[in-house]
Backbone as JSON, one array per atom type, in Angstrom:
{
  "sequence": "MPVLPGAEPYRHEGGEVGVLLCHGFTGSPQSMRPWAEFLAARGLTVSLPLLPGHGTRWQDMSLTTWHDWYAEVDRALHELTERCARVFVMGLSMGGALTLRLAARHGDAVSGIVLVNPGNKVHGLAAKALPVIRHLVPSVPGITKDIAKPDVDEVGYTRVPLHAAHSLRRFFQVVDTELPQVTSPVLLLHSREDHVVPPADSARVLGRISSTDVEEIVLEQSYHVATLDHDAERIFEESWAFVTRLAPDLVGEKGIASGG",
  "N": [[-4.26, -22.41, 11.07], [-1.6, -20.47, 9.9], [-0.84, -17.01, 10.68], [-0.67, -14.36, 8.33], [2.45, -12.82, 7.51], [3.02, -9.8, 9.18], [0.36, -9.35, 9.7], [-0.29, -9.72, 12.3], [-1.9, -9.34, 15.52], [-1.72, -6.42, 17.68], [-0.48, -5.09, 20.73], [-0.04, -2.73, 23.31], [1.09, -1.79, 26.43], [0.36, 1.01, 28.14], [-0.41, 4.16, 29.52], [-3.16, 5.61, 31.41], [-5.01, 6.2, 29.5], [-6.71, 4.55, 27.01], [-6.68, 3.1, 23.73], [-8.56, 1.64, 21.23], [-8.12, 0.08, 18.2], [-9.58, -0.58, 15.06], [-9.47, -2.67, 12.33], [-10.11, -3.04, 8.73], [-12.52, -4.67, 6.47], [-11.57, -7.73, 5.09], [-9.01, -6.9, 5.44], [-6.2, -6.28, 7.65], [-4.45, -6.03, 10.85], [-2.1, -4.83, 9.98], [-2.62, -2.62, 8.36], [-3.19, -0.71, 10.19], [-1.11, -0.62, 11.93], [1.14, 1.29, 11.92], [-0.21, 3.57, 12.9], [-1.09, 2.64, 15.39], [1.4, 2.24, 16.65], [2.35, 4.85, 16.67], [0.58, 6.08, 18.51], [1.09, 4.52, 20.75], [3.73, 5.26, 21.26], [3.35, 7.67, 22.4], [2.54, 7.2, 24.91], [0.09, 5.95, 25.33], [-2.22, 3.29, 26.12], [-2.63, 0.66, 23.95], [-4.7, -1.26, 21.84], [-4.92, -3.47, 19.21], [-6.67, -5.59, 17.66], [-6.76, -8.69, 15.76], [-9.23, -9.42, 13.52], [-11.62, -12.1, 13.59], [-11.26, -14.7, 11.15], [-9.75, -13.17, 9.47], [-6.52, -12.23, 8.08], [-5.32, -14.67, 7.45], [-6.28, -16.82, 5.33], [-8.57, -16.34, 2.63], [-10.59, -18.23, 2.59], [-10.98, -18.96, 5.21], [-12.31, -16.79, 6.21], [-14.79, -17.06, 5.13], [-16.14, -18.62, 6.87], [-16.9, -17.07, 8.93], [-18.9, -14.41, 10.44], [-20.4, -11.11, 10.71], [-21.09, -11.0, 13.34], [-19.06, -12.36, 14.66], [-16.84, -10.71, 14.13], [-17.6, -8.32, 15.34], [-17.88, -9.19, 18.0], [-15.24, -9.64, 18.72], [-14.03, -7.05, 18.79], [-15.65, -5.93, 20.7], [-14.99, -7.45, 22.92], [-12.3, -6.66, 23.18], [-12.66, -3.95, 23.75], [-13.9, -4.14, 26.26], [-11.78, -5.19, 27.78], [-10.02, -3.0, 27.71], [-11.54, -1.01, 29.02], [-11.6, -2.05, 31.54], [-9.01, -1.72, 32.26], [-8.21, 0.94, 31.79], [-8.74, 4.5, 32.43], [-9.96, 6.2, 30.62], [-11.26, 5.59, 27.37], [-10.76, 5.42, 23.9], [-12.0, 4.83, 20.6], [-11.04, 3.81, 17.37], [-11.33, 3.55, 13.86], [-10.96, 2.05, 10.58], [-12.63, 2.04, 7.49], [-14.66, -0.8, 7.28], [-13.94, -1.15, 9.89], [-14.55, 1.32, 10.88], [-17.33, 1.19, 10.96], [-17.62, -0.82, 12.88], [-16.56, 0.6, 15.02], [-18.48, 2.63, 15.29], [-20.7, 1.13, 16.1], [-19.82, 0.16, 18.58], [-19.68, 2.6, 19.95], [-22.37, 3.33, 19.88], [-23.57, 1.35, 21.43], [-22.21, 1.3, 23.85], [-22.07, 3.83, 24.9], [-21.18, 6.26, 27.28], [-18.9, 4.92, 28.0], [-17.19, 5.01, 25.93], [-15.0, 7.4, 25.14], [-14.52, 8.94, 22.92], [-14.52, 8.87, 19.3], [-12.71, 8.0, 16.35], [-12.94, 8.1, 12.93], [-12.01, 6.73, 9.84], [-12.57, 6.95, 6.54], [-15.16, 5.58, 6.81], [-17.24, 2.71, 6.33], [-20.6, 2.35, 5.19], [-22.39, 1.13, 3.6], [-22.81, -1.59, 1.31], [-21.82, -1.26, -1.89], [-22.75, -1.14, -5.41], [-24.15, -2.92, -8.24], [-24.41, -5.62, -7.8], [-24.8, -5.97, -5.11], [-27.39, -6.32, -3.96], [-27.91, -8.79, -4.88], [-26.39, -10.53, -3.47], [-27.41, -12.4, -1.49], [-28.15, -14.58, -3.07], [-26.1, -14.99, -5.0], [-23.87, -15.69, -3.45], [-24.13, -18.36, -2.93], [-23.51, -19.5, -5.27], [-21.15, -18.5, -6.33], [-18.07, -18.55, -4.83], [-16.17, -16.51, -4.26], [-14.87, -13.22, -5.16], [-12.67, -10.95, -7.0], [-10.34, -9.11, -4.89], [-10.43, -6.17, -2.65], [-8.4, -4.78, -1.54], [-5.47, -2.66, -1.08], [-5.96, -0.1, -2.11], [-4.35, 2.47, -2.51], [-2.75, 5.54, -2.83], [-0.09, 6.26, -2.57], [3.03, 5.38, -3.87], [4.61, 2.12, -4.06], [3.72, 1.07, -1.65], [2.33, -1.44, 0.27], [-0.55, -3.42, 1.18], [-1.44, -5.71, 3.64], [-3.61, -8.13, 3.09], [-6.57, -9.86, 1.91], [-6.65, -11.18, -1.41], [-8.94, -11.97, -2.51], [-12.49, -11.63, -2.16], [-14.6, -13.18, 0.01], [-17.84, -14.22, -0.64], [-19.87, -15.03, 1.1], [-19.08, -13.77, 3.44], [-19.18, -11.13, 2.55], [-21.89, -10.81, 2.19], [-22.7, -10.96, 4.84], [-21.42, -8.68, 5.78], [-22.89, -6.72, 4.46], [-25.36, -7.02, 5.78], [-24.53, -6.27, 8.32], [-23.81, -3.55, 8.0], [-26.37, -2.53, 7.59], [-27.51, -2.95, 10.1], [-25.89, -1.31, 11.72], [-26.46, 1.17, 10.6], [-29.07, 1.65, 11.45], [-28.58, 2.09, 14.1], [-27.12, 4.4, 14.33], [-28.25, 6.92, 15.28], [-27.98, 6.59, 18.01], [-25.42, 7.16, 18.65], [-23.47, 9.24, 20.52], [-21.0, 10.09, 21.28], [-18.03, 12.2, 21.16], [-16.77, 12.97, 17.88], [-14.34, 12.45, 15.4], [-13.99, 12.6, 12.07], [-12.39, 11.5, 9.24], [-12.07, 11.6, 5.8], [-11.26, 10.42, 2.52], [-10.96, 12.37, -0.43], [-10.86, 11.14, -2.89], [-11.76, 7.94, -3.26], [-11.75, 4.59, -3.92], [-13.13, 2.49, -2.93], [-14.92, 3.0, -0.75], [-17.37, 5.36, -1.05], [-17.53, 9.0, -0.61], [-20.13, 9.54, 0.11], [-20.89, 7.73, 2.06], [-19.62, 8.61, 4.4], [-20.91, 11.06, 4.63], [-23.53, 10.22, 5.15], [-23.2, 8.98, 7.63], [-22.43, 11.19, 9.23], [-24.75, 12.64, 9.02], [-26.62, 11.19, 10.46], [-25.8, 10.5, 13.07], [-25.98, 11.38, 16.59], [-24.18, 12.94, 17.89], [-22.72, 15.94, 19.19], [-20.27, 17.11, 19.29], [-18.36, 17.26, 16.76], [-16.03, 16.79, 14.18], [-15.0, 17.17, 10.85], [-12.73, 16.12, 8.42], [-11.24, 16.46, 5.28], [-9.31, 14.37, 3.31], [-6.87, 14.98, 1.04], [-4.89, 13.71, -0.44], [-4.92, 10.97, -0.44], [-6.08, 7.56, -1.01], [-8.38, 4.91, -0.35], [-7.2, 3.31, 1.8], [-6.14, 5.12, 3.82], [-4.61, 5.25, 6.08], [-2.19, 4.17, 5.5], [-1.24, 5.79, 3.59], [-0.48, 8.91, 1.8], [-1.56, 10.79, 3.57], [-1.27, 9.75, 6.07], [0.3, 10.54, 8.35], [-0.97, 12.88, 9.02], [-3.47, 11.93, 9.83], [-2.69, 10.48, 12.1], [-1.62, 12.53, 13.74], [-3.85, 14.24, 14.01], [-5.62, 12.55, 15.35], [-4.26, 12.2, 17.73], [-4.27, 14.83, 18.73], [-7.0, 15.05, 19.12], [-7.44, 13.18, 21.18], [-5.87, 14.33, 23.23], [-7.21, 16.71, 23.62], [-9.64, 15.86, 24.67], [-8.99, 14.36, 26.87], [-7.21, 15.78, 28.68], [-6.23, 15.84, 31.29], [-5.22, 13.35, 31.75], [-3.38, 12.68, 29.75], [-1.62, 14.72, 29.82], [0.32, 14.59, 31.72], [3.64, 13.98, 33.06], [5.11, 14.64, 30.83], [3.98, 13.38, 28.64], [2.13, 14.55, 26.93], [3.64, 16.07, 25.22], [4.57, 14.34, 23.42], [6.66, 12.8, 24.16]],
  "CA": [[-3.75, -21.69, 9.9], [-0.7, -19.4, 10.34], [-1.19, -15.64, 10.33], [0.19, -13.76, 7.33], [3.45, -11.92, 8.08], [2.57, -8.42, 9.28], [-1.07, -9.27, 10.05], [-0.45, -10.08, 13.7], [-2.49, -8.32, 16.4], [-0.74, -5.59, 18.39], [-0.91, -4.61, 22.05], [0.97, -1.98, 24.04], [0.65, -1.35, 27.75], [0.78, 2.38, 28.42], [-1.01, 4.85, 30.64], [-4.56, 5.5, 31.79], [-5.85, 6.39, 28.31], [-6.62, 3.42, 26.11], [-7.19, 3.25, 22.36], [-8.86, 0.43, 20.48], [-8.07, 0.31, 16.76], [-10.34, -1.61, 14.34], [-9.11, -2.69, 10.9], [-11.21, -3.16, 7.79], [-12.99, -5.92, 5.87], [-10.53, -8.47, 4.35], [-7.71, -6.33, 5.76], [-5.51, -6.84, 8.81], [-3.84, -4.99, 11.69], [-0.98, -4.18, 9.3], [-3.06, -1.33, 7.84], [-3.33, 0.19, 11.33], [0.04, -0.76, 12.81], [1.87, 2.55, 12.14], [-1.06, 4.42, 13.74], [-1.02, 2.07, 16.73], [2.72, 2.5, 17.22], [2.4, 6.29, 16.91], [-0.13, 6.37, 19.76], [1.81, 3.85, 21.82], [4.92, 6.04, 21.54], [2.92, 8.83, 23.18], [2.19, 6.78, 26.26], [-1.25, 5.4, 25.44], [-2.41, 1.85, 26.06], [-3.18, 0.46, 22.61], [-5.13, -2.61, 21.47], [-5.23, -3.61, 17.79], [-6.92, -7.02, 17.47], [-6.98, -9.31, 14.45], [-10.61, -9.86, 13.48], [-11.76, -13.51, 13.21], [-11.33, -14.98, 9.72], [-8.85, -12.28, 8.74], [-5.09, -12.39, 8.29], [-4.83, -16.02, 7.15], [-6.66, -17.04, 3.94], [-9.95, -15.87, 2.48], [-11.53, -19.32, 2.87], [-11.27, -18.92, 6.65], [-13.26, -15.71, 6.45], [-16.12, -17.53, 4.72], [-16.75, -19.32, 8.01], [-17.22, -16.1, 9.96], [-19.91, -13.39, 10.13], [-20.18, -9.85, 11.41], [-21.21, -11.24, 14.78], [-17.72, -12.74, 15.12], [-15.96, -9.54, 14.05], [-18.0, -7.38, 16.38], [-17.6, -9.78, 19.31], [-13.82, -9.47, 19.02], [-13.74, -5.68, 19.21], [-16.38, -5.72, 21.95], [-14.14, -8.05, 23.96], [-11.13, -5.81, 23.35], [-13.1, -2.74, 24.43], [-14.12, -4.5, 27.67], [-10.46, -5.28, 28.41], [-9.47, -1.66, 27.89], [-12.3, -0.27, 30.04], [-11.19, -2.59, 32.84], [-7.61, -1.34, 32.49], [-7.95, 2.37, 31.59], [-9.73, 5.46, 32.92], [-10.67, 6.71, 29.45], [-11.01, 4.74, 26.21], [-11.15, 5.92, 22.6], [-12.06, 3.79, 19.58], [-10.71, 4.37, 16.07], [-11.51, 2.5, 12.87], [-10.84, 2.28, 9.14], [-13.55, 1.31, 6.62], [-15.56, -1.56, 8.13], [-13.54, -0.85, 11.25], [-15.31, 2.5, 11.28], [-18.68, 0.72, 11.32], [-17.46, -1.48, 14.17], [-16.37, 1.69, 15.98], [-19.77, 3.29, 15.5], [-21.58, 0.27, 16.9], [-19.33, 0.19, 19.95], [-20.1, 3.87, 20.54], [-23.83, 3.31, 20.04], [-23.99, 0.4, 22.45], [-21.51, 1.47, 25.13], [-22.29, 5.17, 25.41], [-20.13, 7.03, 27.93], [-17.68, 4.13, 28.14], [-16.35, 5.42, 24.8], [-14.78, 8.84, 25.33], [-14.51, 9.59, 21.62], [-14.23, 7.95, 18.2], [-12.06, 8.54, 15.14], [-13.35, 7.3, 11.78], [-11.3, 6.99, 8.59], [-13.31, 6.35, 5.42], [-16.05, 4.55, 7.37], [-18.21, 2.1, 5.44], [-21.99, 2.4, 5.64], [-23.24, 0.39, 2.67], [-22.14, -2.34, 0.24], [-22.26, -0.6, -3.12], [-22.66, -1.9, -6.66], [-25.39, -3.57, -8.67], [-24.46, -7.0, -7.31], [-25.0, -6.01, -3.66], [-28.7, -6.88, -3.61], [-27.95, -10.19, -5.31], [-25.49, -11.32, -2.64], [-28.03, -13.57, -0.85], [-28.21, -15.7, -4.02], [-24.8, -15.19, -5.65], [-22.9, -16.29, -2.54], [-24.27, -19.81, -2.99], [-23.07, -19.93, -6.6], [-19.77, -18.06, -6.54], [-17.51, -18.41, -3.49], [-15.41, -15.29, -4.03], [-14.59, -12.33, -6.29], [-11.4, -10.26, -6.75], [-10.3, -8.35, -3.65], [-10.59, -4.71, -2.61], [-7.3, -4.18, -0.78], [-4.39, -1.94, -1.76], [-6.38, 1.16, -2.73], [-3.4, 3.39, -1.9], [-2.15, 6.42, -3.84], [1.36, 6.33, -2.36], [3.67, 4.27, -4.59], [5.45, 1.16, -3.35], [3.17, 0.73, -0.33], [1.47, -2.61, 0.13], [-1.46, -3.71, 2.27], [-1.58, -7.13, 3.9], [-5.03, -8.48, 3.13], [-6.95, -10.9, 0.96], [-6.81, -10.83, -2.82], [-10.3, -12.39, -2.86], [-13.56, -11.32, -1.22], [-15.55, -14.28, 0.15], [-19.17, -13.61, -0.77], [-20.65, -15.26, 2.32], [-18.7, -12.7, 4.36], [-19.67, -9.87, 1.99], [-23.32, -10.77, 2.52], [-22.79, -10.63, 6.26], [-21.04, -7.28, 5.91], [-24.06, -5.92, 4.04], [-26.31, -7.06, 6.89], [-23.95, -5.51, 9.43], [-23.97, -2.14, 7.7], [-27.77, -2.19, 7.81], [-27.71, -2.89, 11.55], [-25.21, -0.12, 12.24], [-27.17, 2.36, 10.13], [-30.23, 1.89, 12.32], [-28.11, 2.46, 15.44], [-26.35, 5.64, 14.3], [-28.76, 7.98, 16.16], [-27.58, 6.33, 19.4], [-24.03, 7.59, 18.84], [-23.39, 10.59, 21.1], [-19.6, 10.36, 21.6], [-17.31, 13.11, 20.25], [-16.39, 12.28, 16.65], [-13.43, 13.0, 14.4], [-14.16, 11.8, 10.86], [-11.51, 11.86, 8.15], [-12.37, 10.79, 4.61], [-10.52, 10.77, 1.31], [-11.76, 12.94, -1.51], [-10.91, 10.1, -3.92], [-11.76, 6.63, -2.6], [-12.3, 3.64, -4.9], [-13.81, 1.42, -2.2], [-16.04, 3.58, 0.0], [-17.58, 6.73, -1.54], [-17.75, 10.02, 0.41], [-21.53, 9.52, 0.54], [-21.0, 6.95, 3.3], [-19.26, 9.51, 5.5], [-21.98, 12.05, 4.74], [-24.68, 9.61, 5.83], [-22.85, 8.81, 9.04], [-22.5, 12.5, 9.88], [-26.13, 13.1, 9.03], [-27.5, 10.38, 11.3], [-25.38, 10.4, 14.47], [-26.51, 12.42, 17.49], [-23.05, 13.64, 18.51], [-22.66, 17.39, 18.98], [-18.86, 17.44, 19.13], [-18.04, 16.56, 15.51], [-15.12, 17.45, 13.25], [-14.82, 16.46, 9.59], [-11.52, 16.52, 7.69], [-11.12, 15.83, 3.97], [-7.94, 13.99, 2.97], [-6.74, 15.32, -0.37], [-3.81, 13.02, -1.15], [-4.97, 9.53, -0.18], [-7.22, 6.76, -1.42], [-9.15, 4.3, 0.75], [-6.39, 2.89, 2.95], [-5.44, 6.38, 4.1], [-3.7, 5.05, 7.21], [-0.89, 3.79, 4.93], [-1.08, 6.63, 2.41], [0.19, 10.2, 1.97], [-2.12, 11.55, 4.68], [-1.21, 8.95, 7.3], [0.82, 11.32, 9.47], [-2.0, 13.83, 9.45], [-4.46, 11.16, 10.58], [-2.12, 10.17, 13.41], [-1.51, 13.77, 14.53], [-5.19, 14.74, 14.34], [-6.2, 11.67, 16.36], [-3.57, 12.51, 18.98], [-4.83, 16.1, 19.2], [-8.37, 14.72, 19.56], [-7.33, 12.53, 22.49], [-5.35, 15.27, 24.22], [-8.25, 17.7, 23.91], [-10.73, 15.27, 25.43], [-8.48, 13.76, 28.12], [-5.97, 16.52, 28.97], [-5.75, 15.56, 32.64], [-4.57, 12.04, 31.77], [-2.25, 12.59, 28.82], [-0.78, 15.89, 29.99], [1.27, 14.4, 32.8], [4.93, 13.32, 32.84], [5.65, 14.95, 29.51], [3.39, 12.57, 27.58], [1.42, 15.4, 25.98], [4.57, 16.63, 24.24], [4.96, 13.28, 22.5], [7.88, 12.14, 24.64]],
  "C": [[-2.85, -20.53, 10.36], [-1.16, -18.03, 9.86], [-0.19, -15.11, 9.31], [1.21, -12.84, 7.99], [3.0, -10.46, 8.04], [1.13, -8.27, 9.73], [-1.33, -9.58, 11.52], [-1.15, -8.96, 14.49], [-1.39, -7.59, 17.16], [-1.32, -5.11, 19.7], [0.25, -3.88, 22.7], [0.38, -1.5, 25.37], [1.23, 0.03, 28.03], [0.09, 2.93, 29.64], [-2.5, 4.62, 30.8], [-5.53, 5.77, 30.64], [-5.63, 5.23, 27.36], [-7.21, 3.74, 24.74], [-7.37, 1.87, 21.75], [-8.9, 0.78, 19.0], [-8.71, -0.88, 16.03], [-10.0, -1.56, 12.85], [-10.33, -3.03, 10.04], [-11.48, -4.57, 7.27], [-11.94, -6.48, 4.9], [-9.13, -7.91, 4.58], [-7.09, -7.01, 6.96], [-4.96, -5.71, 9.66], [-2.68, -4.25, 11.03], [-1.37, -2.79, 8.8], [-3.16, -0.27, 8.93], [-2.08, 0.23, 12.21], [0.84, 0.53, 12.99], [1.1, 3.52, 13.04], [-0.99, 3.94, 15.19], [0.31, 2.39, 17.4], [2.93, 3.98, 17.5], [1.76, 6.64, 18.25], [0.55, 5.72, 20.95], [3.04, 4.65, 22.23], [4.61, 7.29, 22.37], [2.32, 8.43, 24.53], [0.81, 6.18, 26.43], [-1.21, 3.87, 25.49], [-3.17, 1.54, 24.78], [-3.51, -1.02, 22.39], [-5.55, -2.6, 20.01], [-5.44, -5.09, 17.49], [-6.99, -7.42, 16.0], [-8.39, -9.87, 14.44], [-10.69, -11.33, 13.03], [-11.92, -13.68, 11.7], [-10.41, -14.15, 8.87], [-7.39, -12.7, 8.98], [-4.54, -13.78, 8.05], [-5.07, -16.32, 5.66], [-8.16, -16.74, 3.82], [-10.97, -16.97, 2.77], [-11.91, -19.36, 4.35], [-12.33, -17.86, 6.97], [-14.68, -16.12, 6.06], [-16.87, -18.2, 5.86], [-17.13, -18.37, 9.13], [-18.3, -15.13, 9.48], [-19.6, -12.13, 10.92], [-20.32, -10.02, 12.92], [-19.87, -11.61, 15.39], [-16.79, -11.53, 15.16], [-16.3, -8.55, 15.16], [-17.68, -7.91, 17.77], [-16.14, -9.58, 19.7], [-13.49, -8.06, 19.47], [-14.48, -5.33, 20.49], [-15.58, -6.28, 23.13], [-12.92, -7.16, 24.24], [-11.48, -4.51, 24.06], [-13.3, -3.01, 25.92], [-12.78, -4.59, 28.4], [-9.88, -3.91, 28.67], [-10.22, -0.88, 28.97], [-11.99, -0.78, 31.44], [-9.81, -2.06, 33.25], [-7.41, 0.17, 32.55], [-9.09, 3.25, 32.12], [-10.57, 6.03, 31.78], [-10.3, 5.85, 28.26], [-11.56, 5.4, 24.95], [-11.13, 4.75, 21.6], [-11.86, 4.45, 18.22], [-10.78, 3.26, 15.03], [-11.4, 2.97, 11.44], [-11.85, 1.43, 8.4], [-14.58, 0.53, 7.44], [-15.22, -1.37, 9.6], [-14.22, 0.4, 11.78], [-16.73, 2.14, 11.69], [-18.65, -0.01, 12.66], [-17.33, -0.44, 15.29], [-17.69, 2.36, 16.31], [-20.7, 2.43, 16.33], [-21.12, 0.2, 18.35], [-19.77, 1.47, 20.66], [-21.6, 3.89, 20.8], [-24.25, 2.46, 21.22], [-23.37, 0.65, 23.82], [-21.53, 2.9, 25.66], [-21.07, 5.84, 26.01], [-18.85, 6.24, 28.16], [-16.69, 4.43, 27.02], [-16.21, 6.93, 24.84], [-14.77, 9.62, 24.02], [-14.16, 8.58, 20.55], [-13.6, 8.71, 17.04], [-12.37, 7.57, 14.0], [-12.56, 7.71, 10.56], [-12.0, 6.22, 7.48], [-14.26, 5.25, 5.9], [-17.05, 4.02, 6.35], [-19.61, 2.15, 6.04], [-22.9, 1.53, 4.78], [-22.36, -0.39, 1.7], [-22.69, -1.82, -1.08], [-22.12, -1.53, -4.32], [-23.96, -2.64, -6.96], [-25.54, -4.97, -8.1], [-24.81, -7.1, -5.82], [-26.32, -6.68, -3.27], [-28.81, -8.35, -4.0], [-27.08, -11.1, -4.44], [-26.15, -12.52, -1.97], [-28.07, -14.8, -1.75], [-26.83, -16.03, -4.57], [-23.83, -15.93, -4.75], [-22.98, -17.82, -2.52], [-23.77, -20.39, -4.32], [-21.6, -19.63, -6.86], [-19.13, -17.82, -5.17], [-16.79, -17.09, -3.21], [-15.26, -14.5, -5.32], [-13.26, -11.62, -5.99], [-11.48, -9.28, -5.58], [-10.36, -6.85, -3.81], [-9.47, -4.05, -1.83], [-6.39, -3.36, -1.69], [-4.87, -0.72, -2.54], [-5.59, 2.28, -2.04], [-2.74, 4.22, -3.0], [-0.63, 6.43, -3.75], [2.03, 5.14, -3.03], [4.49, 3.38, -3.66], [5.0, 0.88, -1.92], [2.18, -0.41, -0.52], [0.56, -2.73, 1.35], [-1.57, -5.23, 2.42], [-3.06, -7.45, 4.07], [-5.32, -9.51, 2.06], [-7.07, -10.36, -0.46], [-8.18, -11.25, -3.34], [-11.27, -11.94, -1.77], [-14.51, -12.51, -1.14], [-16.97, -13.74, 0.21], [-20.08, -13.92, 0.4], [-20.35, -14.14, 3.32], [-19.2, -11.35, 3.86], [-21.16, -9.71, 2.28], [-23.51, -10.39, 3.98], [-22.41, -9.17, 6.51], [-22.2, -6.37, 5.54], [-25.11, -5.88, 5.14], [-25.82, -6.21, 8.06], [-24.11, -4.01, 9.21], [-25.42, -1.69, 7.94], [-28.08, -2.05, 9.3], [-27.12, -1.6, 12.11], [-25.95, 1.14, 11.82], [-28.37, 2.68, 11.01], [-29.82, 2.38, 13.7], [-27.37, 3.8, 15.48], [-26.92, 6.75, 15.18], [-28.39, 7.78, 17.64], [-26.15, 6.76, 19.69], [-24.02, 9.03, 19.33], [-21.95, 10.99, 21.44], [-19.04, 11.46, 20.69], [-16.74, 12.34, 19.06], [-15.4, 13.11, 15.85], [-13.53, 12.08, 13.19], [-13.26, 12.35, 9.76], [-11.83, 10.99, 6.94], [-11.64, 11.33, 3.39], [-11.45, 11.35, 0.25], [-11.92, 11.93, -2.65], [-10.71, 8.74, -3.25], [-12.45, 5.65, -3.54], [-13.02, 2.47, -4.25], [-15.06, 1.93, -1.5], [-16.24, 5.03, -0.46], [-17.8, 7.71, -0.39], [-19.2, 10.06, 0.91], [-21.72, 8.74, 1.83], [-20.67, 7.81, 4.51], [-20.36, 10.55, 5.73], [-23.2, 11.47, 5.46], [-24.4, 9.41, 7.31], [-23.0, 10.14, 9.78], [-23.93, 13.01, 9.99], [-27.05, 12.37, 9.98], [-27.07, 10.25, 12.76], [-25.94, 11.57, 15.28], [-25.42, 13.2, 18.2], [-23.11, 15.13, 18.19], [-21.24, 17.89, 18.81], [-18.35, 16.64, 17.94], [-17.08, 17.41, 14.67], [-14.93, 16.57, 12.02], [-13.6, 17.01, 8.88], [-11.47, 15.74, 6.37], [-9.64, 15.6, 3.67], [-7.75, 14.11, 1.46], [-5.78, 14.42, -1.15], [-3.86, 11.5, -1.03], [-6.2, 8.88, -0.77], [-7.83, 6.08, -0.19], [-8.33, 3.97, 1.99], [-5.5, 4.07, 3.36], [-4.44, 6.25, 5.24], [-2.32, 4.57, 6.77], [-0.48, 4.72, 3.79], [-0.42, 7.97, 2.74], [-0.29, 10.96, 3.19], [-2.02, 10.83, 6.03], [-0.76, 9.78, 8.5], [-0.21, 12.34, 9.96], [-3.08, 13.12, 10.27], [-3.94, 10.9, 11.99], [-2.1, 11.42, 14.29], [-2.88, 14.3, 14.94], [-5.85, 13.87, 15.41], [-5.57, 11.93, 17.73], [-4.09, 13.82, 19.57], [-6.24, 15.91, 19.75], [-8.35, 14.12, 20.96], [-6.87, 13.53, 23.55], [-6.37, 16.34, 24.57], [-9.3, 17.14, 24.85], [-10.27, 14.62, 26.75], [-7.2, 14.45, 28.55], [-5.39, 16.19, 30.34], [-4.96, 14.26, 32.69], [-3.38, 11.94, 30.84], [-1.29, 13.77, 28.97], [0.27, 15.75, 31.06], [2.56, 13.75, 32.32], [5.48, 13.51, 31.42], [5.02, 14.18, 28.37], [2.75, 13.44, 26.51], [2.34, 15.99, 24.92], [5.06, 15.6, 23.25], [6.21, 12.56, 22.93], [7.62, 10.78, 25.19]]
}
């Protein structure tokens, strides 16, 4: 099945600092591509994989589970740790949950994480009924394109496959139990108005992780897909400042720290 235009994975070979970017549920690398290119332009090695079942058609996603999505980012992290001296992981929505699990399981191999509107729970009255409903109804209307900025589109599915949604719910439960194992430095940015993931999810993440180096930033002008919204540049700049603070010896050479 061909990949949707714009949903292709992205890779850039840069310096000794690597960044793994994780996109969200039913989304694609397109939602993270400007962020990836921003970091690549500053000399970082960047990996932005396409999660299995994503970026083609929603029926393909019905054949995958969270184990497949996590395995892909775990593989990408391994590649970066083999290539780079320091590695950071950054994620949007479900990509934030993937990021948290990587940090929980890989410890010091993850130098820091950046979370944008991280998901922690499948909300709504139908969530608990997913184990049954998924066998009766294959999909429901999609959750992409929650963007305040006009004329900006998101490449993702217009339908949510319920088998995958059920797996997502299970994944969030797994990650929630592992949050106390997260000790990496954390930068968490969340939108004040988000129609997909409520601020309560970010609050729970912050309340359960064991990290001591934590910064929280509220995004006032964006909805859920903040990486394509009014606050996108701020997210990019704050993540770059986060990396330069934690790895100054590696990004401060050859003029890279100035953004050249």
